[in-house]
Amino acid sequence: MKITILGAGGMGSRFAIKLHKKGNDVKLIDGWQINVDTIKKNGIFANFNGEELFEYIPIISPEEIEKDEQQADLIIVFTKSYQLREMLQGVKQIIGPNTYVLCLLNGMGHEEVLKEFVPKQNILLGITMWTAIMEAPGRVKLFGTGDVEMQNLEPGSDHKKFAEEVVGVLSDAGLNARYSENVKYSIYRKAALNGTLNSLCTILECNIGQLGKTKEAETLLKEIIAEFAAVGAKEGINLDQEEVYEHIYQTFLGDITEHYPSMYQDLIKNHRPTEIDFINGAISSKGTKYGVPTPYCTLLTQLIHAKEQIINVS
Amino acid sequence: MKITILGAGGMGSRFAIKLHKKGNDVKLIDGWQINVDTIKKNGIFANFNGEELFEYIPIISPEEIEKDEQQADLIIVFTKSYQLREMLQGVKQIIGPNTYVLCLLNGMGHEEVLKEFVPKQNILLGITMWTAIMEAPGRVKLFGTGDVEMQNLEPGSDHKKFAEEVVGVLSDAGLNARYSENVKYSIYRKAALNGTLNSLCTILECNIGQLGKTKEAETLLKEIIAEFAAVGAKEGINLDQEEVYEHIYQTFLGDITEHYPSMYQDLIKNHRPTEIDFINGAISSKGTKYGVPTPYCTLLTQLIHAKEQIINVS
């Protein structure tokens, strides 16, 4: 299986390292030239659960795709959400009629972008609980454990067979993949976690523990989860609001209370744009489409976008 | 007219200086002992439009009220909103059946607190466009111009007569007062200004100009103003939303674009609690009471309170 990973950031590097180490035919494509050049020269350095390792993996930028470049069997997208369309546009040449795309990105609505480039039946959607931090060009920090849950966007016998092959390849490489019969539920559930912790910690400029200690945390979480549930109901997803609340509430008690969510790191720490449009912003847009009020998600999206402009990153 | 001013911060000091200079019988009562002691010893130093001046004005703390202390004819309250009840409790002894209370505090709902201490017909409500900054104990910065607009909470011939006397005393002292026939409208209008600029600049940690330059500013302002209008309508106030929007929008163009609103200064700069409960929080509470949805004011109130706890000031 010829695998191309789009985006050589933290997650792209994690998946590339694991798959390449297992002997798979893996190639990275990344849009950040200094990252591409560094990895070409030195490979990817990874601090892997405290141990230093490095791995040479072929990498090019979209501009370096050769005219006779082969089409990929599987493309795994690990760009930032807002870079997905431009990246797919840039690598169009390696997307053939038999190319599948696996999307494990945080948030919702990516399938709308993917559909512009591949037939629906070739889209695999999912979530991953693996984490990764990009520290510098060609350097990532990987720790903890995780898994992958995925499903065909349009289930169908032939296409499910390929999806199951992908599950096998990922699992053989140690990425703990499984085929799900209701991945959309998992996507909503994970988006609700990001739509509370990420957006609130970013606008309040605090870590998870600090948010959890405020008197308002319970109400804020419950209002936001209720909006995700109301919109989800219009898409056949019956989110168990209490379970989702408990799941998020657990992060206030665990060992990641000093963690600043990725959106905080993007905007407040690194002054980069956020993925808010694919999290609370997606609920806000869907809410408008379905006539479901989503004021908390809408205001949070507006505040985060305003903050992006104030920090001068958008 | 025996005038007692509660709160010797920026505004209390401004009014005290102007009234005392004109020969009125003025006394300050303040709860911050170091401020009381400094003013007792040195008077109030004021940078008044660039010029240094100072004025000795009698001042005591609530604890220093003598057993035979005379009742005041007029009490002007200039505490922080959230200190009002405690202060009135502390000075109960000087409030007699003929004592009037004038409240020019920002925000809404103060009359509910005042009613616990004086009869409704003795309450004068208003707004002031004067500004003042407290720089240190006994030291204030006063600049620009302003005015006072006031009205009896319960209009009635006798009580209006006293109110008009107060208008005369304030105007004689150069404070540009006038009697209003619809001060509640002005209170709503000014609260809408504070409910947009103060709360948004605080949660976004920006100045007025930075807020005004964001693409979201227009929507944010209009949504918040609409909530003030919807709640106001239940109290007989028909807020002219377009005029209020234009009024606030003008601040984005004027010479105060680099100004950080008072709530920002309280919370972000000085790490003190905010008056959010009397601005967006008042609209949120009234909304609940009247069955009017106010999600923007409610979420902003919750976010500001969460931020207070994160900054550890509440």
PDB file of C-alpha atoms in Angstrom, chain B residues 32-304:
ATOM      1  CA  TRP B  32      -9.867  51.970  52.425  1.00  0.00           C
ATOM      2  CA  GLN B  33      -8.011  53.013  55.568  1.00  0.00           C
ATOM      3  CA  ILE B  34      -4.720  54.006  53.900  1.00  0.00           C
ATOM      4  CA  ASN B  35      -6.662  56.292  51.566  1.00  0.00           C
ATOM      5  CA  VAL B  36      -8.540  57.827  54.507  1.00  0.00           C
ATOM      6  CA  ASP B  37      -5.333  58.394  56.477  1.00  0.00           C
ATOM      7  CA  THR B  38      -3.487  59.890  53.494  1.00  0.00           C
ATOM      8  CA  ILE B  39      -6.286  62.346  52.727  1.00  0.00           C
ATOM      9  CA  LYS B  40      -6.633  63.286  56.404  1.00  0.00           C
ATOM     10  CA  LYS B  41      -2.954  64.114  56.518  1.00  0.00           C
ATOM     11  CA  ASN B  42      -2.323  65.678  53.099  1.00  0.00           C
ATOM     12  CA  GLY B  43      -5.688  66.412  51.532  1.00  0.00           C
ATOM     13  CA  ILE B  44      -6.456  65.162  48.030  1.00  0.00           C
ATOM     14  CA  PHE B  45      -3.840  65.783  45.379  1.00  0.00           C
ATOM     15  CA  ALA B  46      -5.338  66.089  41.930  1.00  0.00           C
ATOM     16  CA  ASN B  47      -3.783  66.403  38.537  1.00  0.00           C
ATOM     17  CA  PHE B  48      -6.541  68.562  37.104  1.00  0.00           C
ATOM     18  CA  ASN B  49      -6.266  68.849  33.330  1.00  0.00           C
ATOM     19  CA  GLY B  50      -2.500  68.870  33.717  1.00  0.00           C
ATOM     20  CA  GLU B  51      -2.376  71.286  36.653  1.00  0.00           C
ATOM     21  CA  GLU B  52      -1.483  70.100  40.166  1.00  0.00           C
ATOM     22  CA  LEU B  53      -3.890  71.140  42.922  1.00  0.00           C
ATOM     23  CA  PHE B  54      -4.847  69.910  46.337  1.00  0.00           C
ATOM     24  CA  GLU B  55      -7.809  70.288  48.612  1.00  0.00           C
ATOM     25  CA  TYR B  56      -8.335  69.447  52.280  1.00  0.00           C
ATOM     26  CA  ILE B  57     -11.703  67.735  52.673  1.00  0.00           C
ATOM     27  CA  PRO B  58     -12.977  66.070  55.853  1.00  0.00           C
ATOM     28  CA  ILE B  59     -12.829  62.300  55.531  1.00  0.00           C
ATOM     29  CA  ILE B  60     -13.513  59.358  57.815  1.00  0.00           C
ATOM     30  CA  SER B  61     -13.937  55.619  57.513  1.00  0.00           C
ATOM     31  CA  PRO B  62     -17.332  54.083  58.369  1.00  0.00           C
ATOM     32  CA  GLU B  63     -15.844  52.865  61.658  1.00  0.00           C
ATOM     33  CA  GLU B  64     -15.004  56.437  62.617  1.00  0.00           C
ATOM     34  CA  ILE B  65     -18.599  57.697  62.495  1.00  0.00           C
ATOM     35  CA  GLU B  66     -19.302  59.316  65.894  1.00  0.00           C
ATOM     36  CA  LYS B  67     -22.334  58.428  67.970  1.00  0.00           C
ATOM     37  CA  ASP B  68     -23.700  61.931  67.571  1.00  0.00           C
ATOM     38  CA  GLU B  69     -22.835  62.233  63.871  1.00  0.00           C
ATOM     39  CA  GLN B  70     -25.456  64.335  62.054  1.00  0.00           C
ATOM     40  CA  GLN B  71     -27.604  62.814  59.356  1.00  0.00           C
ATOM     41  CA  ALA B  72     -26.811  63.860  55.814  1.00  0.00           C
ATOM     42  CA  ASP B  73     -29.195  65.808  53.583  1.00  0.00           C
ATOM     43  CA  LEU B  74     -27.651  64.273  50.496  1.00  0.00           C
ATOM     44  CA  ILE B  75     -25.511  61.186  50.099  1.00  0.00           C
ATOM     45  CA  ILE B  76     -23.766  60.710  46.763  1.00  0.00           C
ATOM     46  CA  VAL B  77     -22.585  57.148  46.250  1.00  0.00           C
ATOM     47  CA  PHE B  78     -19.324  56.582  44.390  1.00  0.00           C
ATOM     48  CA  THR B  79     -18.227  53.191  45.695  1.00  0.00           C
ATOM     49  CA  LYS B  80     -17.563  50.257  43.401  1.00  0.00           C
ATOM     50  CA  SER B  81     -20.944  48.701  42.538  1.00  0.00           C
ATOM     51  CA  TYR B  82     -20.229  45.526  44.471  1.00  0.00           C
ATOM     52  CA  GLN B  83     -19.244  47.513  47.592  1.00  0.00           C
ATOM     53  CA  LEU B  84     -22.419  49.620  47.706  1.00  0.00           C
ATOM     54  CA  ARG B  85     -24.498  47.470  50.048  1.00  0.00           C
ATOM     55  CA  GLU B  86     -21.700  46.980  52.572  1.00  0.00           C
ATOM     56  CA  MET B  87     -20.900  50.702  52.573  1.00  0.00           C
ATOM     57  CA  LEU B  88     -24.535  51.740  53.106  1.00  0.00           C
ATOM     58  CA  GLN B  89     -24.772  49.205  55.901  1.00  0.00           C
ATOM     59  CA  GLY B  90     -21.685  50.752  57.479  1.00  0.00           C
ATOM     60  CA  VAL B  91     -23.040  54.327  57.361  1.00  0.00           C
ATOM     61  CA  LYS B  92     -26.688  53.518  58.232  1.00  0.00           C
ATOM     62  CA  GLN B  93     -26.498  55.911  61.158  1.00  0.00           C
ATOM     63  CA  ILE B  94     -26.214  59.010  58.971  1.00  0.00           C
ATOM     64  CA  ILE B  95     -29.188  58.004  56.828  1.00  0.00           C
ATOM     65  CA  GLY B  96     -32.319  59.658  58.231  1.00  0.00           C
ATOM     66  CA  PRO B  97     -35.909  59.948  56.987  1.00  0.00           C
ATOM     67  CA  ASN B  98     -34.986  63.157  55.148  1.00  0.00           C
ATOM     68  CA  THR B  99     -31.754  61.904  53.637  1.00  0.00           C
ATOM     69  CA  TYR B 100     -31.670  61.640  49.856  1.00  0.00           C
ATOM     70  CA  VAL B 101     -29.294  59.374  48.005  1.00  0.00           C
ATOM     71  CA  LEU B 102     -27.951  60.240  44.545  1.00  0.00           C
ATOM     72  CA  CYS B 103     -26.555  57.308  42.553  1.00  0.00           C
ATOM     73  CA  LEU B 104     -24.566  58.022  39.387  1.00  0.00           C
ATOM     74  CA  LEU B 105     -22.800  54.654  39.277  1.00  0.00           C
ATOM     75  CA  ASN B 106     -22.270  52.859  35.999  1.00  0.00           C
ATOM     76  CA  GLY B 107     -24.552  49.970  35.250  1.00  0.00           C
ATOM     77  CA  MET B 108     -28.005  49.002  36.398  1.00  0.00           C
ATOM     78  CA  GLY B 109     -29.855  47.632  39.373  1.00  0.00           C
ATOM     79  CA  HIS B 110     -28.331  49.838  42.073  1.00  0.00           C
ATOM     80  CA  GLU B 111     -31.782  51.099  43.058  1.00  0.00           C
ATOM     81  CA  GLU B 112     -32.561  47.616  44.386  1.00  0.00           C
ATOM     82  CA  VAL B 113     -29.704  47.994  46.867  1.00  0.00           C
ATOM     83  CA  LEU B 114     -30.576  51.620  47.688  1.00  0.00           C
ATOM     84  CA  LYS B 115     -34.197  50.668  48.466  1.00  0.00           C
ATOM     85  CA  GLU B 116     -32.950  48.526  51.332  1.00  0.00           C
ATOM     86  CA  PHE B 117     -31.701  51.679  53.082  1.00  0.00           C
ATOM     87  CA  VAL B 118     -33.864  54.655  51.975  1.00  0.00           C
ATOM     88  CA  PRO B 119     -37.485  55.127  50.903  1.00  0.00           C
ATOM     89  CA  LYS B 120     -37.992  55.014  47.134  1.00  0.00           C
ATOM     90  CA  GLN B 121     -39.020  58.673  46.989  1.00  0.00           C
ATOM     91  CA  ASN B 122     -35.650  59.689  48.454  1.00  0.00           C
ATOM     92  CA  ILE B 123     -33.657  58.009  45.682  1.00  0.00           C
ATOM     93  CA  LEU B 124     -32.179  60.057  42.832  1.00  0.00           C
ATOM     94  CA  LEU B 125     -30.792  58.122  39.894  1.00  0.00           C
ATOM     95  CA  GLY B 126     -28.601  59.337  37.102  1.00  0.00           C
ATOM     96  CA  ILE B 127     -25.524  59.043  34.996  1.00  0.00           C
ATOM     97  CA  THR B 128     -22.428  61.150  34.647  1.00  0.00           C
ATOM     98  CA  MET B 129     -20.070  61.538  31.738  1.00  0.00           C
ATOM     99  CA  TRP B 130     -17.308  62.921  33.978  1.00  0.00           C
ATOM    100  CA  THR B 131     -14.347  60.573  34.250  1.00  0.00           C
ATOM    101  CA  ALA B 132     -11.598  60.174  36.838  1.00  0.00           C
ATOM    102  CA  ILE B 133      -8.651  57.938  37.529  1.00  0.00           C
ATOM    103  CA  MET B 134      -7.392  57.057  40.969  1.00  0.00           C
ATOM    104  CA  GLU B 135      -3.623  56.851  40.820  1.00  0.00           C
ATOM    105  CA  ALA B 136      -2.744  56.182  44.460  1.00  0.00           C
ATOM    106  CA  PRO B 137      -4.193  56.815  47.936  1.00  0.00           C
ATOM    107  CA  GLY B 138      -5.086  60.512  48.042  1.00  0.00           C
ATOM    108  CA  ARG B 139      -4.058  61.075  44.435  1.00  0.00           C
ATOM    109  CA  VAL B 140      -6.374  61.336  41.415  1.00  0.00           C
ATOM    110  CA  LYS B 141      -6.112  62.323  37.782  1.00  0.00           C
ATOM    111  CA  LEU B 142      -8.978  64.411  36.385  1.00  0.00           C
ATOM    112  CA  PHE B 143      -9.268  65.532  32.801  1.00  0.00           C
ATOM    113  CA  GLY B 144     -11.755  66.346  30.095  1.00  0.00           C
ATOM    114  CA  THR B 145     -15.270  67.575  30.564  1.00  0.00           C
ATOM    115  CA  GLY B 146     -18.564  65.946  31.481  1.00  0.00           C
ATOM    116  CA  ASP B 147     -22.051  66.367  32.823  1.00  0.00           C
ATOM    117  CA  VAL B 148     -24.641  64.898  35.134  1.00  0.00           C
ATOM    118  CA  GLU B 149     -28.175  63.837  34.281  1.00  0.00           C
ATOM    119  CA  MET B 150     -30.521  62.869  37.100  1.00  0.00           C
ATOM    120  CA  GLN B 151     -34.131  62.206  38.013  1.00  0.00           C
ATOM    121  CA  ASN B 152     -36.193  61.066  40.982  1.00  0.00           C
ATOM    122  CA  LEU B 153     -36.683  57.292  40.965  1.00  0.00           C
ATOM    123  CA  GLU B 154     -40.305  58.059  41.931  1.00  0.00           C
ATOM    124  CA  PRO B 155     -41.185  61.478  40.563  1.00  0.00           C
ATOM    125  CA  GLY B 156     -43.371  63.561  42.911  1.00  0.00           C
ATOM    126  CA  SER B 157     -43.695  67.317  43.460  1.00  0.00           C
ATOM    127  CA  ASP B 158     -41.941  67.674  46.823  1.00  0.00           C
ATOM    128  CA  HIS B 159     -39.227  65.256  45.975  1.00  0.00           C
ATOM    129  CA  LYS B 160     -38.618  66.786  42.589  1.00  0.00           C
ATOM    130  CA  LYS B 161     -38.067  70.115  44.374  1.00  0.00           C
ATOM    131  CA  PHE B 162     -35.174  68.667  46.343  1.00  0.00           C
ATOM    132  CA  ALA B 163     -33.784  67.027  43.220  1.00  0.00           C
ATOM    133  CA  GLU B 164     -33.816  70.386  41.474  1.00  0.00           C
ATOM    134  CA  GLU B 165     -31.966  71.879  44.437  1.00  0.00           C
ATOM    135  CA  VAL B 166     -29.300  69.194  44.014  1.00  0.00           C
ATOM    136  CA  VAL B 167     -29.090  69.977  40.309  1.00  0.00           C
ATOM    137  CA  GLY B 168     -28.480  73.621  41.292  1.00  0.00           C
ATOM    138  CA  VAL B 169     -25.782  72.781  43.832  1.00  0.00           C
ATOM    139  CA  LEU B 170     -23.927  70.523  41.388  1.00  0.00           C
ATOM    140  CA  SER B 171     -24.178  73.014  38.547  1.00  0.00           C
ATOM    141  CA  ASP B 172     -23.032  75.899  40.747  1.00  0.00           C
ATOM    142  CA  ALA B 173     -19.968  73.812  41.504  1.00  0.00           C
ATOM    143  CA  GLY B 174     -19.284  73.414  37.785  1.00  0.00           C
ATOM    144  CA  LEU B 175     -20.502  69.837  37.433  1.00  0.00           C
ATOM    145  CA  ASN B 176     -22.993  70.581  34.609  1.00  0.00           C
ATOM    146  CA  ALA B 177     -26.036  68.895  36.084  1.00  0.00           C
ATOM    147  CA  ARG B 178     -29.520  68.807  34.623  1.00  0.00           C
ATOM    148  CA  TYR B 179     -32.814  67.271  35.583  1.00  0.00           C
ATOM    149  CA  SER B 180     -33.910  64.595  33.131  1.00  0.00           C
ATOM    150  CA  GLU B 181     -37.439  63.444  32.391  1.00  0.00           C
ATOM    151  CA  ASN B 182     -36.229  60.009  31.239  1.00  0.00           C
ATOM    152  CA  VAL B 183     -33.008  59.152  32.991  1.00  0.00           C
ATOM    153  CA  LYS B 184     -33.720  55.445  32.786  1.00  0.00           C
ATOM    154  CA  TYR B 185     -33.275  55.657  29.026  1.00  0.00           C
ATOM    155  CA  SER B 186     -29.874  57.304  29.525  1.00  0.00           C
ATOM    156  CA  ILE B 187     -28.906  54.648  32.060  1.00  0.00           C
ATOM    157  CA  TYR B 188     -29.753  51.884  29.579  1.00  0.00           C
ATOM    158  CA  ARG B 189     -27.900  53.699  26.798  1.00  0.00           C
ATOM    159  CA  LYS B 190     -24.768  54.144  28.885  1.00  0.00           C
ATOM    160  CA  ALA B 191     -24.982  50.582  30.210  1.00  0.00           C
ATOM    161  CA  ALA B 192     -25.122  49.334  26.611  1.00  0.00           C
ATOM    162  CA  LEU B 193     -21.903  51.211  25.909  1.00  0.00           C
ATOM    163  CA  ASN B 194     -20.265  49.662  28.952  1.00  0.00           C
ATOM    164  CA  GLY B 195     -21.814  46.277  28.156  1.00  0.00           C
ATOM    165  CA  THR B 196     -20.063  46.242  24.794  1.00  0.00           C
ATOM    166  CA  LEU B 197     -16.766  48.094  25.177  1.00  0.00           C
ATOM    167  CA  ASN B 198     -15.976  47.144  28.775  1.00  0.00           C
ATOM    168  CA  SER B 199     -16.803  43.470  28.659  1.00  0.00           C
ATOM    169  CA  LEU B 200     -15.408  42.808  25.159  1.00  0.00           C
ATOM    170  CA  CYS B 201     -12.141  44.704  25.691  1.00  0.00           C
ATOM    171  CA  THR B 202     -11.707  42.881  28.996  1.00  0.00           C
ATOM    172  CA  ILE B 203     -12.284  39.358  27.717  1.00  0.00           C
ATOM    173  CA  LEU B 204     -10.234  40.066  24.562  1.00  0.00           C
ATOM    174  CA  GLU B 205      -7.562  41.965  26.528  1.00  0.00           C
ATOM    175  CA  CYS B 206      -7.460  44.822  24.043  1.00  0.00           C
ATOM    176  CA  ASN B 207      -8.109  48.537  23.781  1.00  0.00           C
ATOM    177  CA  ILE B 208     -11.086  50.191  22.119  1.00  0.00           C
ATOM    178  CA  GLY B 209      -9.296  50.751  18.814  1.00  0.00           C
ATOM    179  CA  GLN B 210      -8.186  47.122  18.554  1.00  0.00           C
ATOM    180  CA  LEU B 211     -11.738  45.907  19.201  1.00  0.00           C
ATOM    181  CA  GLY B 212     -13.106  48.346  16.625  1.00  0.00           C
ATOM    182  CA  LYS B 213     -10.766  47.060  13.930  1.00  0.00           C
ATOM    183  CA  THR B 214     -11.931  43.434  14.182  1.00  0.00           C
ATOM    184  CA  LYS B 215     -14.388  42.129  11.590  1.00  0.00           C
ATOM    185  CA  GLU B 216     -16.538  40.805  14.427  1.00  0.00           C
ATOM    186  CA  ALA B 217     -16.992  44.135  16.241  1.00  0.00           C
ATOM    187  CA  GLU B 218     -20.143  45.146  14.381  1.00  0.00           C
ATOM    188  CA  THR B 219     -21.953  41.849  14.977  1.00  0.00           C
ATOM    189  CA  LEU B 220     -20.833  41.653  18.597  1.00  0.00           C
ATOM    190  CA  LEU B 221     -22.024  45.199  19.319  1.00  0.00           C
ATOM    191  CA  LYS B 222     -25.349  44.714  17.556  1.00  0.00           C
ATOM    192  CA  GLU B 223     -26.114  41.409  19.280  1.00  0.00           C
ATOM    193  CA  ILE B 224     -25.361  42.850  22.702  1.00  0.00           C
ATOM    194  CA  ILE B 225     -27.296  46.074  22.065  1.00  0.00           C
ATOM    195  CA  ALA B 226     -30.265  43.986  20.866  1.00  0.00           C
ATOM    196  CA  GLU B 227     -30.282  42.152  24.203  1.00  0.00           C
ATOM    197  CA  PHE B 228     -30.212  45.437  26.143  1.00  0.00           C
ATOM    198  CA  ALA B 229     -33.100  46.657  23.968  1.00  0.00           C
ATOM    199  CA  ALA B 230     -35.143  43.472  24.408  1.00  0.00           C
ATOM    200  CA  VAL B 231     -34.810  43.642  28.190  1.00  0.00           C
ATOM    201  CA  GLY B 232     -35.346  47.423  28.224  1.00  0.00           C
ATOM    202  CA  ALA B 233     -38.609  46.994  26.304  1.00  0.00           C
ATOM    203  CA  LYS B 234     -39.933  44.991  29.276  1.00  0.00           C
ATOM    204  CA  GLU B 235     -39.243  48.019  31.473  1.00  0.00           C
ATOM    205  CA  GLY B 236     -40.807  50.556  29.151  1.00  0.00           C
ATOM    206  CA  ILE B 237     -37.509  51.676  27.624  1.00  0.00           C
ATOM    207  CA  ASN B 238     -37.495  51.723  23.837  1.00  0.00           C
ATOM    208  CA  LEU B 239     -33.816  51.841  23.115  1.00  0.00           C
ATOM    209  CA  ASP B 240     -32.954  53.252  19.694  1.00  0.00           C
ATOM    210  CA  GLN B 241     -30.593  50.455  18.708  1.00  0.00           C
ATOM    211  CA  GLU B 242     -29.186  52.172  15.634  1.00  0.00           C
ATOM    212  CA  GLU B 243     -28.438  55.378  17.506  1.00  0.00           C
ATOM    213  CA  VAL B 244     -26.773  53.436  20.329  1.00  0.00           C
ATOM    214  CA  TYR B 245     -24.707  51.458  17.819  1.00  0.00           C
ATOM    215  CA  GLU B 246     -23.595  54.662  16.064  1.00  0.00           C
ATOM    216  CA  HIS B 247     -22.781  56.240  19.443  1.00  0.00           C
ATOM    217  CA  ILE B 248     -20.540  53.313  20.393  1.00  0.00           C
ATOM    218  CA  TYR B 249     -19.102  53.014  16.885  1.00  0.00           C
ATOM    219  CA  GLN B 250     -17.926  56.630  17.142  1.00  0.00           C
ATOM    220  CA  THR B 251     -15.547  55.601  19.937  1.00  0.00           C
ATOM    221  CA  PHE B 252     -13.717  53.434  17.366  1.00  0.00           C
ATOM    222  CA  LEU B 253     -12.938  56.531  15.330  1.00  0.00           C
ATOM    223  CA  GLY B 254     -12.273  59.117  18.014  1.00  0.00           C
ATOM    224  CA  ASP B 255      -9.264  60.012  20.073  1.00  0.00           C
ATOM    225  CA  ILE B 256      -9.836  57.390  22.768  1.00  0.00           C
ATOM    226  CA  THR B 257      -8.993  54.380  20.606  1.00  0.00           C
ATOM    227  CA  GLU B 258      -5.920  53.660  22.722  1.00  0.00           C
ATOM    228  CA  HIS B 259      -7.993  53.756  25.889  1.00  0.00           C
ATOM    229  CA  TYR B 260      -8.467  50.548  27.883  1.00  0.00           C
ATOM    230  CA  PRO B 261     -11.951  50.643  29.455  1.00  0.00           C
ATOM    231  CA  SER B 262     -12.289  50.734  33.237  1.00  0.00           C
ATOM    232  CA  MET B 263     -13.224  47.051  33.498  1.00  0.00           C
ATOM    233  CA  TYR B 264      -9.999  46.106  31.704  1.00  0.00           C
ATOM    234  CA  GLN B 265      -8.085  48.342  34.093  1.00  0.00           C
ATOM    235  CA  ASP B 266      -9.825  46.816  37.103  1.00  0.00           C
ATOM    236  CA  LEU B 267      -9.313  43.185  36.138  1.00  0.00           C
ATOM    237  CA  ILE B 268      -6.439  42.819  33.695  1.00  0.00           C
ATOM    238  CA  LYS B 269      -4.244  45.679  34.888  1.00  0.00           C
ATOM    239  CA  ASN B 270      -5.027  45.969  38.598  1.00  0.00           C
ATOM    240  CA  HIS B 271      -6.302  42.435  39.309  1.00  0.00           C
ATOM    241  CA  ARG B 272      -9.457  43.663  41.020  1.00  0.00           C
ATOM    242  CA  PRO B 273     -13.023  42.319  40.697  1.00  0.00           C
ATOM    243  CA  THR B 274     -15.217  43.789  37.953  1.00  0.00           C
ATOM    244  CA  GLU B 275     -18.674  45.377  37.962  1.00  0.00           C
ATOM    245  CA  ILE B 276     -19.926  42.907  35.326  1.00  0.00           C
ATOM    246  CA  ASP B 277     -22.915  41.894  37.495  1.00  0.00           C
ATOM    247  CA  PHE B 278     -24.298  45.430  37.162  1.00  0.00           C
ATOM    248  CA  ILE B 279     -23.774  45.647  33.405  1.00  0.00           C
ATOM    249  CA  ASN B 280     -24.118  42.510  31.233  1.00  0.00           C
ATOM    250  CA  GLY B 281     -24.951  40.524  34.366  1.00  0.00           C
ATOM    251  CA  ALA B 282     -27.905  42.819  35.117  1.00  0.00           C
ATOM    252  CA  ILE B 283     -29.293  42.242  31.601  1.00  0.00           C
ATOM    253  CA  SER B 284     -28.785  38.505  32.059  1.00  0.00           C
ATOM    254  CA  SER B 285     -30.686  38.479  35.390  1.00  0.00           C
ATOM    255  CA  LYS B 286     -33.459  40.710  34.093  1.00  0.00           C
ATOM    256  CA  GLY B 287     -33.651  38.526  30.968  1.00  0.00           C
ATOM    257  CA  THR B 288     -34.216  35.460  33.128  1.00  0.00           C
ATOM    258  CA  LYS B 289     -36.869  37.341  35.113  1.00  0.00           C
ATOM    259  CA  TYR B 290     -38.740  38.530  32.002  1.00  0.00           C
ATOM    260  CA  GLY B 291     -38.208  35.374  29.928  1.00  0.00           C
ATOM    261  CA  VAL B 292     -36.080  37.254  27.394  1.00  0.00           C
ATOM    262  CA  PRO B 293     -33.089  35.308  25.997  1.00  0.00           C
ATOM    263  CA  THR B 294     -29.796  37.128  26.590  1.00  0.00           C
ATOM    264  CA  PRO B 295     -27.124  34.566  25.677  1.00  0.00           C
ATOM    265  CA  TYR B 296     -24.401  37.073  24.749  1.00  0.00           C
ATOM    266  CA  CYS B 297     -24.705  39.004  28.021  1.00  0.00           C
ATOM    267  CA  THR B 298     -24.965  35.767  29.974  1.00  0.00           C
ATOM    268  CA  LEU B 299     -21.906  34.126  28.407  1.00  0.00           C
ATOM    269  CA  LEU B 300     -19.854  37.331  28.715  1.00  0.00           C
ATOM    270  CA  THR B 301     -20.792  37.573  32.394  1.00  0.00           C
ATOM    271  CA  GLN B 302     -19.781  33.954  32.953  1.00  0.00           C
ATOM    272  CA  LEU B 303     -16.494  34.398  31.076  1.00  0.00           C
ATOM    273  CA  ILE B 304     -15.588  37.554  33.012  1.00  0.00           C
TER     274      ILE B 304
END
